[in-house]
């Protein structure tokens, strides 16, 4: 079992899109984008979702679509040459990865849109009690979670933001 070379982990409800390729992919020097998401890996619209996301990658990155469980099961088989950018659409999924043994130490929180029952804590991030629970679980396991929409912005701890925007 090897330690995978995870260069970045991001929560973005939109999953793989142009900003990921252009901004974050280059910033992190990733060569593999791993979309860890049950729906895009195995859901009824998986083929459609994957086609759109592969097009967004622009051929610059290898792209994989794994369920959360498959990611947990195979991440330690990754080649050391793979610079892995893990992309999830919720903090619950990232918490499941961490609790399953995926060695994530930092989680970048990008876009979590406002939905009924959520409250906005930054321009691009809205959360509910389930999200806070997931962030707290990750923090207890040593994962730093920061809101930072683009690399030029200053990262801010998500739980501190949540506490100051109650």
GROMACS .gro file of N, CA and C in nm:
model
  498
    1UNK      N    1   0.084  -0.117   0.000
    1UNK     CA    2   0.000   0.000   0.000
    1UNK      C    3   0.089   0.124   0.000
    2UNK      N    4   0.064   0.214  -0.093
    2UNK     CA    5   0.143   0.337  -0.101
    2UNK      C    6   0.056   0.456  -0.060
    3UNK      N    7   0.123   0.563  -0.023
    3UNK     CA    8   0.051   0.686   0.007
    3UNK      C    9   0.028   0.760  -0.123
    4UNK      N   10  -0.098   0.786  -0.157
    4UNK     CA   11  -0.126   0.855  -0.282
    4UNK      C   12  -0.079   1.000  -0.276
    5UNK      N   13  -0.042   1.053  -0.391
    5UNK     CA   14   0.006   1.190  -0.402
    5UNK      C   15  -0.114   1.281  -0.428
    6UNK      N   16  -0.187   1.310  -0.320
    6UNK     CA   17  -0.305   1.397  -0.330
    6UNK      C   18  -0.257   1.541  -0.317
    7UNK      N   19  -0.269   1.618  -0.427
    7UNK     CA   20  -0.219   1.755  -0.426
    7UNK      C   21  -0.327   1.856  -0.388
    8UNK      N   22  -0.454   1.818  -0.400
    8UNK     CA   23  -0.561   1.912  -0.366
    8UNK      C   24  -0.692   1.836  -0.351
    9UNK      N   25  -0.774   1.882  -0.260
    9UNK     CA   26  -0.910   1.830  -0.245
    9UNK      C   27  -1.001   1.951  -0.239
   10UNK      N   28  -1.106   1.949  -0.319
   10UNK     CA   29  -1.196   2.064  -0.328
   10UNK      C   30  -1.341   2.019  -0.325
   11UNK      N   31  -1.422   2.098  -0.256
   11UNK     CA   32  -1.567   2.081  -0.260
   11UNK      C   33  -1.621   2.187  -0.355
   12UNK      N   34  -1.692   2.141  -0.456
   12UNK     CA   35  -1.756   2.232  -0.551
   12UNK      C   36  -1.880   2.161  -0.603
   13UNK      N   37  -1.996   2.217  -0.576
   13UNK     CA   38  -2.120   2.153  -0.619
   13UNK      C   39  -2.125   2.129  -0.769
   14UNK      N   40  -2.053   2.210  -0.844
   14UNK     CA   41  -2.054   2.197  -0.990
   14UNK      C   42  -1.960   2.087  -1.038
   15UNK      N   43  -1.881   2.034  -0.945
   15UNK     CA   44  -1.779   1.933  -0.977
   15UNK      C   45  -1.682   1.987  -1.080
   16UNK      N   46  -1.654   1.915  -1.186
   16UNK     CA   47  -1.550   1.955  -1.280
   16UNK      C   48  -1.605   2.052  -1.384
   17UNK      N   49  -1.548   2.171  -1.387
   17UNK     CA   50  -1.589   2.276  -1.481
   17UNK      C   51  -1.466   2.359  -1.517
   18UNK      N   52  -1.484   2.457  -1.599
   18UNK     CA   53  -1.372   2.535  -1.652
   18UNK      C   54  -1.282   2.597  -1.547
   19UNK      N   55  -1.339   2.652  -1.440
   19UNK     CA   56  -1.256   2.715  -1.336
   19UNK      C   57  -1.162   2.613  -1.272
   20UNK      N   58  -1.207   2.492  -1.257
   20UNK     CA   59  -1.121   2.389  -1.200
   20UNK      C   60  -1.002   2.367  -1.293
   21UNK      N   61  -1.029   2.349  -1.421
   21UNK     CA   62  -0.921   2.322  -1.518
   21UNK      C   63  -0.825   2.440  -1.527
   22UNK      N   64  -0.879   2.558  -1.547
   22UNK     CA   65  -0.796   2.675  -1.575
   22UNK      C   66  -0.725   2.726  -1.450
   23UNK      N   67  -0.797   2.737  -1.341
   23UNK     CA   68  -0.741   2.801  -1.222
   23UNK      C   69  -0.677   2.701  -1.126
   24UNK      N   70  -0.757   2.609  -1.074
   24UNK     CA   71  -0.708   2.521  -0.969
   24UNK      C   72  -0.616   2.411  -1.022
   25UNK      N   73  -0.645   2.357  -1.138
   25UNK     CA   74  -0.560   2.253  -1.193
   25UNK      C   75  -0.417   2.302  -1.213
   26UNK      N   76  -0.405   2.419  -1.272
   26UNK     CA   77  -0.272   2.477  -1.295
   26UNK      C   78  -0.205   2.513  -1.162
   27UNK      N   79  -0.280   2.571  -1.071
   27UNK     CA   80  -0.227   2.612  -0.940
   27UNK      C   81  -0.172   2.492  -0.863
   28UNK      N   82  -0.238   2.379  -0.871
   28UNK     CA   83  -0.199   2.262  -0.793
   28UNK      C   84  -0.100   2.172  -0.866
   29UNK      N   85  -0.083   2.195  -0.996
   29UNK     CA   86   0.002   2.113  -1.081
   29UNK      C   87  -0.045   1.967  -1.086
   30UNK      N   88  -0.175   1.948  -1.072
   30UNK     CA   89  -0.233   1.814  -1.080
   30UNK      C   90  -0.221   1.760  -1.222
   31UNK      N   91  -0.215   1.628  -1.235
   31UNK     CA   92  -0.223   1.566  -1.368
   31UNK      C   93  -0.338   1.466  -1.377
   32UNK      N   94  -0.408   1.448  -1.264
   32UNK     CA   95  -0.525   1.359  -1.260
   32UNK      C   96  -0.632   1.424  -1.175
   33UNK      N   97  -0.750   1.440  -1.232
   33UNK     CA   98  -0.865   1.489  -1.156
   33UNK      C   99  -0.953   1.369  -1.128
   34UNK      N  100  -0.972   1.343  -0.999
   34UNK     CA  101  -1.055   1.232  -0.954
   34UNK      C  102  -1.186   1.290  -0.901
   35UNK      N  103  -1.293   1.270  -0.975
   35UNK     CA  104  -1.425   1.313  -0.931
   35UNK      C  105  -1.480   1.201  -0.844
   36UNK      N  106  -1.481   1.224  -0.714
   36UNK     CA  107  -1.529   1.125  -0.619
   36UNK      C  108  -1.674   1.161  -0.585
   37UNK      N  109  -1.765   1.095  -0.655
   37UNK     CA  110  -1.906   1.130  -0.644
   37UNK      C  111  -1.989   1.012  -0.693
   38UNK      N  112  -2.077   0.964  -0.607
   38UNK     CA  113  -2.157   0.846  -0.641
   38UNK      C  114  -2.242   0.868  -0.766
   39UNK      N  115  -2.309   0.983  -0.777
   39UNK     CA  116  -2.397   1.006  -0.892
   39UNK      C  117  -2.321   1.012  -1.024
   40UNK      N  118  -2.208   1.081  -1.026
   40UNK     CA  119  -2.135   1.092  -1.153
   40UNK      C  120  -2.062   0.963  -1.189
   41UNK      N  121  -2.038   0.879  -1.090
   41UNK     CA  122  -1.971   0.751  -1.116
   41UNK      C  123  -2.069   0.641  -1.154
   42UNK      N  124  -2.185   0.638  -1.087
   42UNK     CA  125  -2.275   0.524  -1.102
   42UNK      C  126  -2.422   0.561  -1.119
   43UNK      N  127  -2.455   0.688  -1.112
   43UNK     CA  128  -2.595   0.730  -1.117
   43UNK      C  129  -2.659   0.711  -1.254
   44UNK      N  130  -2.790   0.730  -1.262
   44UNK     CA  131  -2.861   0.709  -1.388
   44UNK      C  132  -2.818   0.804  -1.500
   45UNK      N  133  -2.763   0.919  -1.465
   45UNK     CA  134  -2.716   1.016  -1.565
   45UNK      C  135  -2.564   1.023  -1.571
   46UNK      N  136  -2.496   0.919  -1.521
   46UNK     CA  137  -2.350   0.922  -1.510
   46UNK      C  138  -2.282   0.947  -1.644
   47UNK      N  139  -2.324   0.881  -1.750
   47UNK     CA  140  -2.258   0.898  -1.880
   47UNK      C  141  -2.269   1.042  -1.928
   48UNK      N  142  -2.386   1.101  -1.911
   48UNK     CA  143  -2.407   1.240  -1.952
   48UNK      C  144  -2.321   1.334  -1.868
   49UNK      N  145  -2.321   1.313  -1.736
   49UNK     CA  146  -2.242   1.397  -1.646
   49UNK      C  147  -2.093   1.386  -1.679
   50UNK      N  148  -2.047   1.264  -1.700
   50UNK     CA  149  -1.905   1.243  -1.730
   50UNK      C  150  -1.864   1.309  -1.861
   51UNK      N  151  -1.948   1.301  -1.961
   51UNK     CA  152  -1.915   1.362  -2.091
   51UNK      C  153  -1.894   1.512  -2.077
   52UNK      N  154  -1.982   1.577  -2.005
   52UNK     CA  155  -1.968   1.721  -1.984
   52UNK      C  156  -1.844   1.757  -1.906
   53UNK      N  157  -1.816   1.679  -1.803
   53UNK     CA  158  -1.699   1.709  -1.721
   53UNK      C  159  -1.569   1.679  -1.796
   54UNK      N  160  -1.567   1.572  -1.874
   54UNK     CA  161  -1.447   1.542  -1.952
   54UNK      C  162  -1.419   1.655  -2.051
   55UNK      N  163  -1.524   1.709  -2.111
   55UNK     CA  164  -1.507   1.821  -2.204
   55UNK      C  165  -1.450   1.942  -2.130
   56UNK      N  166  -1.495   1.964  -2.007
   56UNK     CA  167  -1.444   2.076  -1.927
   56UNK      C  168  -1.296   2.061  -1.893
   57UNK      N  169  -1.249   1.937  -1.887
   57UNK     CA  170  -1.108   1.913  -1.855
   57UNK      C  171  -1.018   1.949  -1.971
   58UNK      N  172  -1.074   1.963  -2.089
   58UNK     CA  173  -0.999   2.009  -2.205
   58UNK      C  174  -0.884   1.920  -2.247
   59UNK      N  175  -0.882   1.796  -2.207
   59UNK     CA  176  -0.774   1.706  -2.245
   59UNK      C  177  -0.643   1.731  -2.173
   60UNK      N  178  -0.641   1.825  -2.080
   60UNK     CA  179  -0.518   1.858  -2.008
   60UNK      C  180  -0.489   1.763  -1.892
   61UNK      N  181  -0.591   1.692  -1.848
   61UNK     CA  182  -0.579   1.607  -1.730
   61UNK      C  183  -0.639   1.470  -1.758
   62UNK      N  184  -0.585   1.370  -1.695
   62UNK     CA  185  -0.655   1.242  -1.690
   62UNK      C  186  -0.771   1.265  -1.595
   63UNK      N  187  -0.886   1.208  -1.625
   63UNK     CA  188  -1.004   1.227  -1.541
   63UNK      C  189  -1.061   1.090  -1.507
   64UNK      N  190  -1.092   1.070  -1.379
   64UNK     CA  191  -1.155   0.946  -1.333
   64UNK      C  192  -1.280   0.981  -1.256
   65UNK      N  193  -1.379   0.893  -1.265
   65UNK     CA  194  -1.505   0.910  -1.193
   65UNK      C  195  -1.524   0.786  -1.106
   66UNK      N  196  -1.507   0.802  -0.976
   66UNK     CA  197  -1.520   0.691  -0.883
   66UNK      C  198  -1.627   0.724  -0.779
   67UNK      N  199  -1.696   0.622  -0.734
   67UNK     CA  200  -1.786   0.639  -0.619
   67UNK      C  201  -1.698   0.668  -0.497
   68UNK      N  202  -1.763   0.713  -0.390
   68UNK     CA  203  -1.688   0.737  -0.267
   68UNK      C  204  -1.623   0.608  -0.219
   69UNK      N  205  -1.697   0.498  -0.220
   69UNK     CA  206  -1.641   0.372  -0.172
   69UNK      C  207  -1.527   0.322  -0.261
   70UNK      N  208  -1.541   0.335  -0.392
   70UNK     CA  209  -1.433   0.290  -0.481
   70UNK      C  210  -1.307   0.374  -0.458
   71UNK      N  211  -1.326   0.503  -0.434
   71UNK     CA  212  -1.210   0.589  -0.406
   71UNK      C  213  -1.137   0.539  -0.282
   72UNK      N  214  -1.213   0.509  -0.178
   72UNK     CA  215  -1.154   0.456  -0.054
   72UNK      C  216  -1.081   0.325  -0.083
   73UNK      N  217  -1.142   0.240  -0.164
   73UNK     CA  218  -1.086   0.108  -0.191
   73UNK      C  219  -0.959   0.110  -0.277
   74UNK      N  220  -0.947   0.207  -0.370
   74UNK     CA  221  -0.837   0.201  -0.466
   74UNK      C  222  -0.734   0.314  -0.457
   75UNK      N  223  -0.760   0.416  -0.378
   75UNK     CA  224  -0.670   0.532  -0.378
   75UNK      C  225  -0.525   0.495  -0.342
   76UNK      N  226  -0.508   0.396  -0.258
   76UNK     CA  227  -0.372   0.359  -0.218
   76UNK      C  228  -0.298   0.279  -0.325
   77UNK      N  229  -0.365   0.247  -0.436
   77UNK     CA  230  -0.300   0.181  -0.549
   77UNK      C  231  -0.249   0.281  -0.652
   78UNK      N  232  -0.269   0.410  -0.626
   78UNK     CA  233  -0.229   0.512  -0.722
   78UNK      C  234  -0.077   0.513  -0.741
   79UNK      N  235  -0.037   0.544  -0.862
   79UNK     CA  236   0.105   0.559  -0.894
   79UNK      C  237   0.158   0.687  -0.829
   80UNK      N  238   0.282   0.685  -0.787
   80UNK     CA  239   0.342   0.805  -0.728
   80UNK      C  240   0.354   0.918  -0.831
   81UNK      N  241   0.349   0.885  -0.959
   81UNK     CA  242   0.355   0.987  -1.064
   81UNK      C  243   0.223   1.061  -1.080
   82UNK      N  244   0.116   1.005  -1.023
   82UNK     CA  245  -0.014   1.071  -1.032
   82UNK      C  246  -0.023   1.180  -0.927
   83UNK      N  247  -0.047   1.302  -0.973
   83UNK     CA  248  -0.069   1.417  -0.884
   83UNK      C  249  -0.220   1.436  -0.882
   84UNK      N  250  -0.282   1.386  -0.775
   84UNK     CA  251  -0.427   1.370  -0.772
   84UNK      C  252  -0.499   1.490  -0.711
   85UNK      N  253  -0.594   1.540  -0.786
   85UNK     CA  254  -0.685   1.646  -0.743
   85UNK      C  255  -0.819   1.578  -0.720
   86UNK      N  256  -0.862   1.568  -0.593
   86UNK     CA  257  -0.990   1.506  -0.561
   86UNK      C  258  -1.098   1.613  -0.559
   87UNK      N  259  -1.206   1.585  -0.627
   87UNK     CA  260  -1.315   1.680  -0.640
   87UNK      C  261  -1.444   1.614  -0.592
   88UNK      N  262  -1.507   1.673  -0.492
   88UNK     CA  263  -1.634   1.624  -0.438
   88UNK      C  264  -1.735   1.738  -0.442
   89UNK      N  265  -1.863   1.705  -0.428
   89UNK     CA  266  -1.962   1.812  -0.428
   89UNK      C  267  -2.023   1.840  -0.292
   90UNK      N  268  -1.975   1.770  -0.187
   90UNK     CA  269  -2.029   1.798  -0.053
   90UNK      C  270  -1.925   1.765   0.054
   91UNK      N  271  -1.936   1.833   0.168
   91UNK     CA  272  -1.846   1.801   0.279
   91UNK      C  273  -1.872   1.660   0.334
   92UNK      N  274  -1.994   1.612   0.323
   92UNK     CA  275  -2.024   1.477   0.370
   92UNK      C  276  -1.941   1.374   0.294
   93UNK      N  277  -1.929   1.392   0.163
   93UNK     CA  278  -1.849   1.299   0.083
   93UNK      C  279  -1.701   1.305   0.120
   94UNK      N  280  -1.649   1.425   0.142
   94UNK     CA  281  -1.507   1.436   0.181
   94UNK      C  282  -1.487   1.371   0.319
   95UNK      N  283  -1.580   1.394   0.411
   95UNK     CA  284  -1.569   1.333   0.543
   95UNK      C  285  -1.570   1.180   0.531
   96UNK      N  286  -1.655   1.126   0.445
   96UNK     CA  287  -1.658   0.981   0.424
   96UNK      C  288  -1.523   0.931   0.372
   97UNK      N  289  -1.461   1.007   0.280
   97UNK     CA  290  -1.330   0.967   0.229
   97UNK      C  291  -1.227   0.964   0.342
   98UNK      N  292  -1.223   1.070   0.421
   98UNK     CA  293  -1.126   1.079   0.530
   98UNK      C  294  -1.149   0.966   0.630
   99UNK      N  295  -1.274   0.946   0.668
   99UNK     CA  296  -1.307   0.840   0.764
   99UNK      C  297  -1.276   0.701   0.707
  100UNK      N  298  -1.275   0.691   0.574
  100UNK     CA  299  -1.242   0.564   0.508
  100UNK      C  300  -1.094   0.543   0.486
  101UNK      N  301  -1.011   0.638   0.532
  101UNK     CA  302  -0.866   0.620   0.523
  101UNK      C  303  -0.797   0.693   0.410
  102UNK      N  304  -0.869   0.776   0.336
  102UNK     CA  305  -0.804   0.855   0.230
  102UNK      C  306  -0.725   0.966   0.300
  103UNK      N  307  -0.594   0.975   0.273
  103UNK     CA  308  -0.509   1.068   0.348
  103UNK      C  309  -0.520   1.213   0.300
  104UNK      N  310  -0.630   1.274   0.335
  104UNK     CA  311  -0.654   1.415   0.302
  104UNK      C  312  -0.619   1.498   0.424
  105UNK      N  313  -0.539   1.602   0.406
  105UNK     CA  314  -0.502   1.688   0.518
  105UNK      C  315  -0.563   1.827   0.507
  106UNK      N  316  -0.604   1.864   0.385
  106UNK     CA  317  -0.664   1.995   0.363
  106UNK      C  318  -0.779   1.981   0.264
  107UNK      N  319  -0.887   2.052   0.291
  107UNK     CA  320  -1.001   2.053   0.200
  107UNK      C  321  -1.033   2.198   0.167
  108UNK      N  322  -1.028   2.230   0.039
  108UNK     CA  323  -1.063   2.361  -0.012
  108UNK      C  324  -1.213   2.363  -0.039
  109UNK      N  325  -1.282   2.460   0.019
  109UNK     CA  326  -1.426   2.474  -0.002
  109UNK      C  327  -1.448   2.587  -0.100
  110UNK      N  328  -1.506   2.552  -0.216
  110UNK     CA  329  -1.525   2.650  -0.321
  110UNK      C  330  -1.667   2.695  -0.335
  111UNK      N  331  -1.752   2.611  -0.391
  111UNK     CA  332  -1.890   2.650  -0.419
  111UNK      C  333  -1.988   2.551  -0.357
  112UNK      N  334  -2.063   2.601  -0.261
  112UNK     CA  335  -2.174   2.527  -0.202
  112UNK      C  336  -2.292   2.622  -0.208
  113UNK      N  337  -2.377   2.603  -0.305
  113UNK     CA  338  -2.484   2.698  -0.334
  113UNK      C  339  -2.590   2.703  -0.225
  114UNK      N  340  -2.661   2.815  -0.223
  114UNK     CA  341  -2.772   2.831  -0.130
  114UNK      C  342  -2.889   2.745  -0.174
  115UNK      N  343  -2.943   2.670  -0.081
  115UNK     CA  344  -3.064   2.590  -0.102
  115UNK      C  345  -3.151   2.612   0.022
  116UNK      N  346  -3.276   2.577   0.011
  116UNK     CA  347  -3.368   2.587   0.125
  116UNK      C  348  -3.307   2.518   0.247
  117UNK      N  349  -3.306   2.585   0.361
  117UNK     CA  350  -3.253   2.528   0.484
  117UNK      C  351  -3.106   2.557   0.507
  118UNK      N  352  -3.039   2.621   0.413
  118UNK     CA  353  -2.898   2.656   0.429
  118UNK      C  354  -2.886   2.804   0.459
  119UNK      N  355  -2.772   2.840   0.518
  119UNK     CA  356  -2.744   2.982   0.542
  119UNK      C  357  -2.611   3.016   0.478
  120UNK      N  358  -2.605   3.134   0.424
  120UNK     CA  359  -2.486   3.178   0.352
  120UNK      C  360  -2.381   3.227   0.451
  121UNK      N  361  -2.257   3.175   0.436
  121UNK     CA  362  -2.148   3.218   0.524
  121UNK      C  363  -2.039   3.293   0.447
  122UNK      N  364  -2.044   3.284   0.315
  122UNK     CA  365  -1.954   3.363   0.229
  122UNK      C  366  -2.025   3.380   0.094
  123UNK      N  367  -1.964   3.453   0.007
  123UNK     CA  368  -2.026   3.480  -0.123
  123UNK      C  369  -2.062   3.350  -0.197
  124UNK      N  370  -1.981   3.248  -0.184
  124UNK     CA  371  -2.001   3.125  -0.263
  124UNK      C  372  -2.032   3.001  -0.180
  125UNK      N  373  -2.047   3.018  -0.047
  125UNK     CA  374  -2.066   2.900   0.038
  125UNK      C  375  -2.187   2.919   0.130
  126UNK      N  376  -2.279   2.823   0.122
  126UNK     CA  377  -2.393   2.815   0.213
  126UNK      C  378  -2.393   2.677   0.276
  127UNK      N  379  -2.429   2.672   0.404
  127UNK     CA  380  -2.419   2.546   0.479
  127UNK      C  381  -2.544   2.521   0.562
  128UNK      N  382  -2.558   2.396   0.603
  128UNK     CA  383  -2.663   2.358   0.697
  128UNK      C  384  -2.599   2.274   0.808
  129UNK      N  385  -2.680   2.222   0.898
  129UNK     CA  386  -2.628   2.146   1.012
  129UNK      C  387  -2.552   2.020   0.967
  130UNK      N  388  -2.598   1.955   0.862
  130UNK     CA  389  -2.530   1.835   0.811
  130UNK      C  390  -2.390   1.870   0.761
  131UNK      N  391  -2.377   1.984   0.694
  131UNK     CA  392  -2.247   2.029   0.647
  131UNK      C  393  -2.153   2.059   0.762
  132UNK      N  394  -2.204   2.130   0.863
  132UNK     CA  395  -2.122   2.164   0.980
  132UNK      C  396  -2.074   2.036   1.047
  133UNK      N  397  -2.164   1.938   1.061
  133UNK     CA  398  -2.125   1.810   1.120
  133UNK      C  399  -2.009   1.747   1.043
  134UNK      N  400  -2.017   1.747   0.911
  134UNK     CA  401  -1.911   1.688   0.829
  134UNK      C  402  -1.780   1.764   0.846
  135UNK      N  403  -1.786   1.897   0.847
  135UNK     CA  404  -1.664   1.976   0.867
  135UNK      C  405  -1.604   1.950   1.006
  136UNK      N  406  -1.688   1.938   1.107
  136UNK     CA  407  -1.638   1.909   1.242
  136UNK      C  408  -1.575   1.771   1.250
  137UNK      N  409  -1.635   1.673   1.183
  137UNK     CA  410  -1.576   1.538   1.180
  137UNK      C  411  -1.439   1.541   1.115
  138UNK      N  412  -1.428   1.615   1.004
  138UNK     CA  413  -1.298   1.624   0.936
  138UNK      C  414  -1.195   1.694   1.025
  139UNK      N  415  -1.236   1.803   1.088
  139UNK     CA  416  -1.143   1.876   1.175
  139UNK      C  417  -1.090   1.787   1.287
  140UNK      N  418  -1.177   1.705   1.346
  140UNK     CA  419  -1.134   1.613   1.452
  140UNK      C  420  -1.032   1.512   1.402
  141UNK      N  421  -1.034   1.485   1.270
  141UNK     CA  422  -0.939   1.391   1.211
  141UNK      C  423  -0.816   1.462   1.152
  142UNK      N  424  -0.802   1.591   1.183
  142UNK     CA  425  -0.684   1.666   1.142
  142UNK      C  426  -0.689   1.731   1.006
  143UNK      N  427  -0.808   1.740   0.947
  143UNK     CA  428  -0.823   1.802   0.815
  143UNK      C  429  -0.858   1.949   0.832
  144UNK      N  430  -0.780   2.036   0.772
  144UNK     CA  431  -0.809   2.179   0.771
  144UNK      C  432  -0.903   2.206   0.655
  145UNK      N  433  -1.013   2.274   0.681
  145UNK     CA  434  -1.110   2.306   0.576
  145UNK      C  435  -1.122   2.457   0.564
  146UNK      N  436  -1.088   2.509   0.446
  146UNK     CA  437  -1.088   2.653   0.426
  146UNK      C  438  -1.169   2.692   0.303
  147UNK      N  439  -1.238   2.805   0.316
  147UNK     CA  440  -1.310   2.864   0.203
  147UNK      C  441  -1.211   2.948   0.126
  148UNK      N  442  -1.202   2.919  -0.003
  148UNK     CA  443  -1.113   2.995  -0.091
  148UNK      C  444  -1.160   2.966  -0.233
  149UNK      N  445  -1.225   3.063  -0.294
  149UNK     CA  446  -1.283   3.040  -0.425
  149UNK      C  447  -1.178   3.035  -0.535
  150UNK      N  448  -1.077   3.120  -0.527
  150UNK     CA  449  -0.969   3.121  -0.625
  150UNK      C  450  -0.835   3.129  -0.551
  151UNK      N  451  -0.726   3.085  -0.613
  151UNK     CA  452  -0.596   3.083  -0.545
  151UNK      C  453  -0.548   3.219  -0.494
  152UNK      N  454  -0.592   3.328  -0.557
  152UNK     CA  455  -0.546   3.460  -0.514
  152UNK      C  456  -0.619   3.512  -0.390
  153UNK      N  457  -0.722   3.443  -0.346
  153UNK     CA  458  -0.794   3.483  -0.225
  153UNK      C  459  -0.728   3.423  -0.101
  154UNK      N  460  -0.747   3.489   0.012
  154UNK     CA  461  -0.693   3.440   0.138
  154UNK      C  462  -0.786   3.331   0.191
  155UNK      N  463  -0.733   3.212   0.222
  155UNK     CA  464  -0.819   3.106   0.276
  155UNK      C  465  -0.867   3.142   0.418
  156UNK      N  466  -0.995   3.107   0.445
  156UNK     CA  467  -1.055   3.132   0.575
  156UNK      C  468  -1.114   3.001   0.626
  157UNK      N  469  -1.087   2.966   0.751
  157UNK     CA  470  -1.137   2.843   0.809
  157UNK      C  471  -1.290   2.841   0.803
  158UNK      N  472  -1.346   2.734   0.749
  158UNK     CA  473  -1.490   2.727   0.727
  158UNK      C  474  -1.569   2.728   0.857
  159UNK      N  475  -1.519   2.660   0.960
  159UNK     CA  476  -1.592   2.658   1.087
  159UNK      C  477  -1.586   2.794   1.157
  160UNK      N  478  -1.475   2.866   1.142
  160UNK     CA  479  -1.469   3.001   1.197
  160UNK      C  480  -1.567   3.092   1.123
  161UNK      N  481  -1.575   3.079   0.993
  161UNK     CA  482  -1.671   3.156   0.914
  161UNK      C  483  -1.814   3.125   0.959
  162UNK      N  484  -1.842   2.997   0.977
  162UNK     CA  485  -1.975   2.955   1.019
  162UNK      C  486  -2.010   3.015   1.155
  163UNK      N  487  -1.913   3.018   1.247
  163UNK     CA  488  -1.938   3.071   1.381
  163UNK      C  489  -1.962   3.223   1.380
  164UNK      N  490  -1.891   3.293   1.292
  164UNK     CA  491  -1.906   3.439   1.288
  164UNK      C  492  -2.026   3.482   1.206
  165UNK      N  493  -2.087   3.391   1.131
  165UNK     CA  494  -2.202   3.424   1.047
  165UNK      C  495  -2.328   3.351   1.092
  166UNK      N  496  -2.343   3.333   1.223
  166UNK     CA  497  -2.461   3.263   1.274
  166UNK      C  498  -2.577   3.359   1.287
   0.00000   0.00000   0.00000
